[in-house]
Amino acid sequence: MTRRHLARTTPLAAALLATALLAGCSGDDDPVVTTTDTSSATEDAGDDEAQETTEAPADDAEETTEAPADEAEETTEAPEEGATGPVTSADGAFTLTVPDGWTDVRSLVAEDVEVAVRAGEMSDDFFNNVVITGEPAIDDIEGTIEAAAEDLVGDDGSYELLDPIEIGGEEAFGYTLLREQNGTEIAQTQRWVNHGDTLYVLTLSTAASQQEEGEALLTEILDTWEWQD
């Protein structure tokens, strides 16, 4: 394989690597940096409240009793607000909307990934996920994408080229492939689209048994894609 060919398949390989990380991580393994900070803050707050409670009059105690109810209401409403907004790419070039219950897991993958989201629950022992990477634009996507697919499926996998579609008004080429990952057969759909000086590679990954649902899911996501420039 030539160096030029390797360079052109780099974004695809990077996306599949990120996909492997997301699919193999359970919710229990998600980063807990904020939990550590919250615990420290809670302990500090508890010490301060304990000192204040010793000196506080009865009126203050009544106010303290009422406060948790208000906080509980705010906590209940916050997740709903966060779940409805679109996801913005790391470079700010586009936004898209993912299904309810999906979460932003960009912190689990490489810094050069533009978008990384996944379902909140596993389907057939696999986290359905979408990863989008960005690389310098290429001149001949149509002529490159089939060779890239052949490289990645190997001897045991299979692929099918897809008809071009538009993503936010830009022509996008793609294919689907079936391959095995860590003993699980998975289905993946990729779309490559140039926008300005950047090639964006979107990879949707599902368990093979969820391939049909995944195709419908991808259509819904792509319909929400909006360029921001």
mmCIF file of C-alpha atoms in Angstrom:
data_model
loop_
_atom_site.group_PDB
_atom_site.id
_atom_site.type_symbol
_atom_site.label_atom_id
_atom_site.label_comp_id
_atom_site.label_asym_id
_atom_site.label_seq_id
_atom_site.Cartn_x
_atom_site.Cartn_y
_atom_site.Cartn_z
ATOM 1 C CA MET A 1 0.000 0.000 0.000
ATOM 2 C CA THR A 2 1.345 3.439 -0.875
ATOM 3 C CA ARG A 3 1.956 6.219 1.618
ATOM 4 C CA ARG A 4 -0.719 8.269 -0.116
ATOM 5 C CA HIS A 5 -3.206 5.447 0.335
ATOM 6 C CA LEU A 6 -2.297 5.099 3.998
ATOM 7 C CA ALA A 7 -2.793 8.809 4.537
ATOM 8 C CA ARG A 8 -6.214 8.683 2.955
ATOM 9 C CA THR A 9 -7.393 5.777 5.110
ATOM 10 C CA THR A 10 -6.146 7.352 8.339
ATOM 11 C CA PRO A 11 -9.456 9.088 9.257
ATOM 12 C CA LEU A 12 -11.388 5.875 8.693
ATOM 13 C CA ALA A 13 -9.014 3.853 10.860
ATOM 14 C CA ALA A 14 -9.085 6.519 13.573
ATOM 15 C CA ALA A 15 -12.871 6.428 13.624
ATOM 16 C CA LEU A 16 -12.928 2.648 13.954
ATOM 17 C CA LEU A 17 -10.413 2.775 16.799
ATOM 18 C CA ALA A 18 -12.598 5.257 18.656
ATOM 19 C CA THR A 19 -15.607 3.039 17.987
ATOM 20 C CA ALA A 20 -13.827 0.066 19.549
ATOM 21 C CA LEU A 21 -13.175 2.077 22.695
ATOM 22 C CA LEU A 22 -16.784 3.223 23.004
ATOM 23 C CA ALA A 23 -18.292 -0.180 22.309
ATOM 24 C CA GLY A 24 -16.018 -1.895 24.812
ATOM 25 C CA CYS A 25 -16.582 0.502 27.712
ATOM 26 C CA SER A 26 -19.517 0.025 30.041
ATOM 27 C CA GLY A 27 -21.231 2.873 31.799
ATOM 28 C CA ASP A 28 -19.401 1.921 34.998
ATOM 29 C CA ASP A 29 -16.098 2.823 33.340
ATOM 30 C CA ASP A 30 -17.058 6.370 32.381
ATOM 31 C CA PRO A 31 -14.800 9.132 33.729
ATOM 32 C CA VAL A 32 -15.651 10.199 37.286
ATOM 33 C CA VAL A 33 -13.543 13.327 37.603
ATOM 34 C CA THR A 34 -16.542 15.448 38.497
ATOM 35 C CA THR A 35 -17.619 12.912 41.116
ATOM 36 C CA THR A 36 -14.305 13.302 42.932
ATOM 37 C CA ASP A 37 -14.604 17.078 42.935
ATOM 38 C CA THR A 38 -18.200 16.891 44.094
ATOM 39 C CA SER A 39 -17.274 14.584 46.954
ATOM 40 C CA SER A 40 -14.611 16.992 48.185
ATOM 41 C CA ALA A 41 -16.987 19.895 47.888
ATOM 42 C CA THR A 42 -19.682 17.965 49.762
ATOM 43 C CA GLU A 43 -17.300 17.126 52.605
ATOM 44 C CA ASP A 44 -16.190 20.743 52.902
ATOM 45 C CA ALA A 45 -19.772 21.914 52.788
ATOM 46 C CA GLY A 46 -20.740 19.373 55.426
ATOM 47 C CA ASP A 47 -18.040 20.651 57.808
ATOM 48 C CA ASP A 48 -19.139 24.242 57.285
ATOM 49 C CA GLU A 49 -22.800 23.383 57.766
ATOM 50 C CA ALA A 50 -21.992 21.459 60.939
ATOM 51 C CA GLN A 51 -20.280 24.524 62.424
ATOM 52 C CA GLU A 52 -23.088 26.838 61.314
ATOM 53 C CA THR A 53 -25.747 24.488 62.702
ATOM 54 C CA THR A 54 -24.181 24.721 66.150
ATOM 55 C CA GLU A 55 -24.564 28.499 66.168
ATOM 56 C CA ALA A 56 -27.650 28.948 63.957
ATOM 57 C CA PRO A 57 -30.969 30.025 65.515
ATOM 58 C CA ALA A 58 -34.175 28.054 65.057
ATOM 59 C CA ASP A 59 -35.343 30.243 62.130
ATOM 60 C CA ASP A 60 -32.236 29.313 60.155
ATOM 61 C CA ALA A 61 -32.896 25.639 60.845
ATOM 62 C CA GLU A 62 -36.376 25.954 59.318
ATOM 63 C CA GLU A 63 -34.902 27.552 56.174
ATOM 64 C CA THR A 64 -32.372 24.716 55.935
ATOM 65 C CA THR A 65 -35.190 22.180 56.116
ATOM 66 C CA GLU A 66 -36.982 23.790 53.164
ATOM 67 C CA ALA A 67 -33.918 24.163 50.902
ATOM 68 C CA PRO A 68 -33.451 20.494 49.875
ATOM 69 C CA ALA A 69 -36.960 20.369 48.374
ATOM 70 C CA ASP A 70 -36.151 23.259 46.015
ATOM 71 C CA GLU A 71 -32.806 21.686 45.119
ATOM 72 C CA ALA A 72 -34.502 18.357 44.399
ATOM 73 C CA GLU A 73 -36.894 20.042 41.964
ATOM 74 C CA GLU A 74 -33.981 21.713 40.150
ATOM 75 C CA THR A 75 -32.088 18.407 39.954
ATOM 76 C CA THR A 76 -35.096 16.679 38.413
ATOM 77 C CA GLU A 77 -35.487 19.296 35.678
ATOM 78 C CA ALA A 78 -31.812 19.714 34.681
ATOM 79 C CA PRO A 79 -31.263 16.387 32.823
ATOM 80 C CA GLU A 80 -34.291 17.057 30.589
ATOM 81 C CA GLU A 81 -32.835 20.395 29.498
ATOM 82 C CA GLY A 82 -29.445 18.848 28.744
ATOM 83 C CA ALA A 83 -30.900 15.981 26.688
ATOM 84 C CA THR A 84 -32.733 18.155 24.152
ATOM 85 C CA GLY A 85 -29.910 20.297 22.759
ATOM 86 C CA PRO A 86 -27.833 19.553 19.651
ATOM 87 C CA VAL A 87 -24.255 18.275 19.809
ATOM 88 C CA THR A 88 -21.595 20.636 18.423
ATOM 89 C CA SER A 89 -18.435 19.302 16.787
ATOM 90 C CA ALA A 90 -15.142 20.049 18.533
ATOM 91 C CA ASP A 91 -14.122 22.427 15.736
ATOM 92 C CA GLY A 92 -17.496 24.199 15.793
ATOM 93 C CA ALA A 93 -18.137 23.489 12.099
ATOM 94 C CA PHE A 94 -21.463 21.664 12.493
ATOM 95 C CA THR A 95 -24.177 20.543 14.879
ATOM 96 C CA LEU A 96 -26.397 17.475 14.940
ATOM 97 C CA THR A 97 -29.010 15.972 17.218
ATOM 98 C CA VAL A 98 -28.792 12.453 18.633
ATOM 99 C CA PRO A 99 -31.566 10.223 20.021
ATOM 100 C CA ASP A 100 -32.915 10.713 23.525
ATOM 101 C CA GLY A 101 -30.847 8.843 26.084
ATOM 102 C CA TRP A 102 -27.593 9.110 24.130
ATOM 103 C CA THR A 103 -24.646 10.811 25.813
ATOM 104 C CA ASP A 104 -21.580 12.766 24.748
ATOM 105 C CA VAL A 105 -18.545 10.539 25.435
ATOM 106 C CA ARG A 106 -15.847 12.544 23.678
ATOM 107 C CA SER A 107 -13.738 12.374 26.840
ATOM 108 C CA LEU A 108 -13.295 8.624 26.285
ATOM 109 C CA VAL A 109 -11.595 8.952 22.892
ATOM 110 C CA ALA A 110 -8.726 10.806 21.231
ATOM 111 C CA GLU A 111 -8.656 14.591 21.282
ATOM 112 C CA ASP A 112 -8.875 14.851 17.483
ATOM 113 C CA VAL A 113 -12.353 13.272 17.381
ATOM 114 C CA GLU A 114 -15.009 15.841 16.463
ATOM 115 C CA VAL A 115 -18.041 14.011 17.875
ATOM 116 C CA ALA A 116 -18.390 10.854 19.980
ATOM 117 C CA VAL A 117 -21.816 9.849 21.277
ATOM 118 C CA ARG A 118 -23.340 6.546 22.290
ATOM 119 C CA ALA A 119 -26.543 4.978 23.551
ATOM 120 C CA GLY A 120 -27.137 4.953 27.273
ATOM 121 C CA GLU A 121 -27.770 1.202 27.309
ATOM 122 C CA MET A 122 -26.305 -1.791 25.496
ATOM 123 C CA SER A 123 -28.131 -3.615 22.710
ATOM 124 C CA ASP A 124 -27.004 -7.225 22.323
ATOM 125 C CA ASP A 125 -23.921 -6.549 24.458
ATOM 126 C CA PHE A 126 -22.877 -3.571 22.336
ATOM 127 C CA PHE A 127 -23.110 0.190 22.815
ATOM 128 C CA ASN A 128 -24.503 1.657 19.598
ATOM 129 C CA ASN A 129 -22.419 4.745 18.867
ATOM 130 C CA VAL A 130 -21.510 7.470 16.404
ATOM 131 C CA VAL A 131 -17.970 8.785 15.948
ATOM 132 C CA ILE A 132 -17.005 11.639 13.616
ATOM 133 C CA THR A 133 -13.408 12.518 12.812
ATOM 134 C CA GLY A 134 -11.914 15.360 10.794
ATOM 135 C CA GLU A 135 -8.875 15.305 8.500
ATOM 136 C CA PRO A 136 -7.561 17.427 5.600
ATOM 137 C CA ALA A 137 -9.942 17.260 2.634
ATOM 138 C CA ILE A 138 -9.179 14.896 -0.257
ATOM 139 C CA ASP A 139 -9.933 15.377 -3.953
ATOM 140 C CA ASP A 140 -11.259 11.937 -4.849
ATOM 141 C CA ILE A 141 -13.480 10.499 -2.130
ATOM 142 C CA GLU A 142 -15.407 8.275 -4.534
ATOM 143 C CA GLY A 143 -12.235 6.704 -5.879
ATOM 144 C CA THR A 144 -10.711 6.183 -2.436
ATOM 145 C CA ILE A 145 -13.529 4.872 -0.313
ATOM 146 C CA GLU A 146 -13.830 1.394 -1.848
ATOM 147 C CA ALA A 147 -10.128 0.699 -1.385
ATOM 148 C CA ALA A 148 -10.396 1.864 2.217
ATOM 149 C CA ALA A 149 -13.316 -0.481 2.866
ATOM 150 C CA GLU A 150 -11.415 -3.432 1.411
ATOM 151 C CA ASP A 151 -8.460 -2.688 3.662
ATOM 152 C CA LEU A 152 -10.550 -2.650 6.816
ATOM 153 C CA VAL A 153 -12.889 -5.607 6.410
ATOM 154 C CA GLY A 154 -9.999 -8.005 5.871
ATOM 155 C CA ASP A 155 -10.531 -11.581 4.725
ATOM 156 C CA ASP A 156 -13.481 -12.409 6.969
ATOM 157 C CA GLY A 157 -15.620 -9.269 6.672
ATOM 158 C CA SER A 158 -17.858 -7.929 3.906
ATOM 159 C CA TYR A 159 -18.889 -4.505 2.672
ATOM 160 C CA GLU A 160 -21.364 -2.800 0.344
ATOM 161 C CA LEU A 161 -20.950 0.583 -1.309
ATOM 162 C CA LEU A 162 -23.829 3.019 -0.801
ATOM 163 C CA ASP A 163 -25.334 5.548 -3.168
ATOM 164 C CA PRO A 164 -24.170 9.126 -2.561
ATOM 165 C CA ILE A 165 -26.366 11.332 -0.386
ATOM 166 C CA GLU A 166 -26.197 14.932 0.774
ATOM 167 C CA ILE A 167 -25.134 15.975 4.255
ATOM 168 C CA GLY A 168 -26.055 19.578 4.822
ATOM 169 C CA GLY A 169 -25.983 20.154 1.067
ATOM 170 C CA GLU A 170 -22.569 18.505 0.549
ATOM 171 C CA GLU A 171 -22.206 15.242 -1.399
ATOM 172 C CA ALA A 172 -21.276 12.334 0.859
ATOM 173 C CA PHE A 173 -20.087 8.879 -0.186
ATOM 174 C CA GLY A 174 -20.278 5.811 1.999
ATOM 175 C CA TYR A 175 -20.519 2.074 2.571
ATOM 176 C CA THR A 176 -21.658 -0.466 5.130
ATOM 177 C CA LEU A 177 -19.527 -3.298 6.435
ATOM 178 C CA LEU A 178 -19.881 -6.325 8.663
ATOM 179 C CA ARG A 179 -16.954 -7.494 10.744
ATOM 180 C CA GLU A 180 -16.122 -9.083 14.072
ATOM 181 C CA GLN A 181 -14.870 -7.115 17.055
ATOM 182 C CA ASN A 182 -13.909 -8.821 20.311
ATOM 183 C CA GLY A 183 -16.090 -11.804 19.463
ATOM 184 C CA THR A 184 -19.135 -9.704 18.551
ATOM 185 C CA GLU A 185 -20.347 -9.271 14.977
ATOM 186 C CA ILE A 186 -20.928 -5.588 14.336
ATOM 187 C CA ALA A 187 -22.393 -3.542 11.500
ATOM 188 C CA GLN A 188 -20.877 -0.195 10.596
ATOM 189 C CA THR A 189 -21.908 2.519 8.192
ATOM 190 C CA GLN A 190 -19.503 5.248 7.176
ATOM 191 C CA ARG A 191 -20.114 8.493 5.331
ATOM 192 C CA TRP A 192 -17.281 10.673 4.041
ATOM 193 C CA VAL A 193 -17.993 14.327 3.251
ATOM 194 C CA ASN A 194 -15.711 17.232 2.343
ATOM 195 C CA HIS A 195 -16.578 20.647 3.734
ATOM 196 C CA GLY A 196 -14.159 23.468 3.073
ATOM 197 C CA ASP A 197 -10.674 22.205 3.857
ATOM 198 C CA THR A 198 -11.840 19.293 6.021
ATOM 199 C CA LEU A 199 -12.878 15.721 5.317
ATOM 200 C CA TYR A 200 -15.387 14.515 7.910
ATOM 201 C CA VAL A 201 -15.768 10.758 8.400
ATOM 202 C CA LEU A 202 -18.891 9.642 10.248
ATOM 203 C CA THR A 203 -19.078 6.086 11.580
ATOM 204 C CA LEU A 204 -22.253 4.558 12.983
ATOM 205 C CA SER A 205 -21.650 1.232 14.758
ATOM 206 C CA THR A 206 -24.259 -1.221 16.015
ATOM 207 C CA ALA A 207 -24.481 -4.905 16.800
ATOM 208 C CA ALA A 208 -25.091 -6.793 13.537
ATOM 209 C CA SER A 209 -28.549 -7.754 14.792
ATOM 210 C CA GLN A 210 -29.375 -4.033 15.031
ATOM 211 C CA GLN A 211 -28.246 -3.114 11.507
ATOM 212 C CA GLU A 212 -31.703 -2.250 10.156
ATOM 213 C CA GLU A 213 -32.512 -0.080 13.148
ATOM 214 C CA GLY A 214 -29.094 1.531 12.826
ATOM 215 C CA GLU A 215 -29.719 2.576 9.235
ATOM 216 C CA ALA A 216 -32.946 4.321 10.231
ATOM 217 C CA LEU A 217 -31.140 5.925 13.153
ATOM 218 C CA LEU A 218 -28.395 7.276 10.916
ATOM 219 C CA THR A 219 -30.930 8.837 8.559
ATOM 220 C CA GLU A 220 -32.534 10.656 11.486
ATOM 221 C CA ILE A 221 -29.181 11.960 12.707
ATOM 222 C CA LEU A 222 -28.033 13.132 9.274
ATOM 223 C CA ASP A 223 -31.320 14.969 8.734
ATOM 224 C CA THR A 224 -30.415 17.193 11.705
ATOM 225 C CA TRP A 225 -26.870 18.005 10.484
ATOM 226 C CA GLU A 226 -26.292 21.760 10.085
ATOM 227 C CA TRP A 227 -23.093 23.500 9.018
ATOM 228 C CA GLN A 228 -22.294 26.525 11.154
ATOM 229 C CA ASP A 229 -20.265 28.578 8.645
#
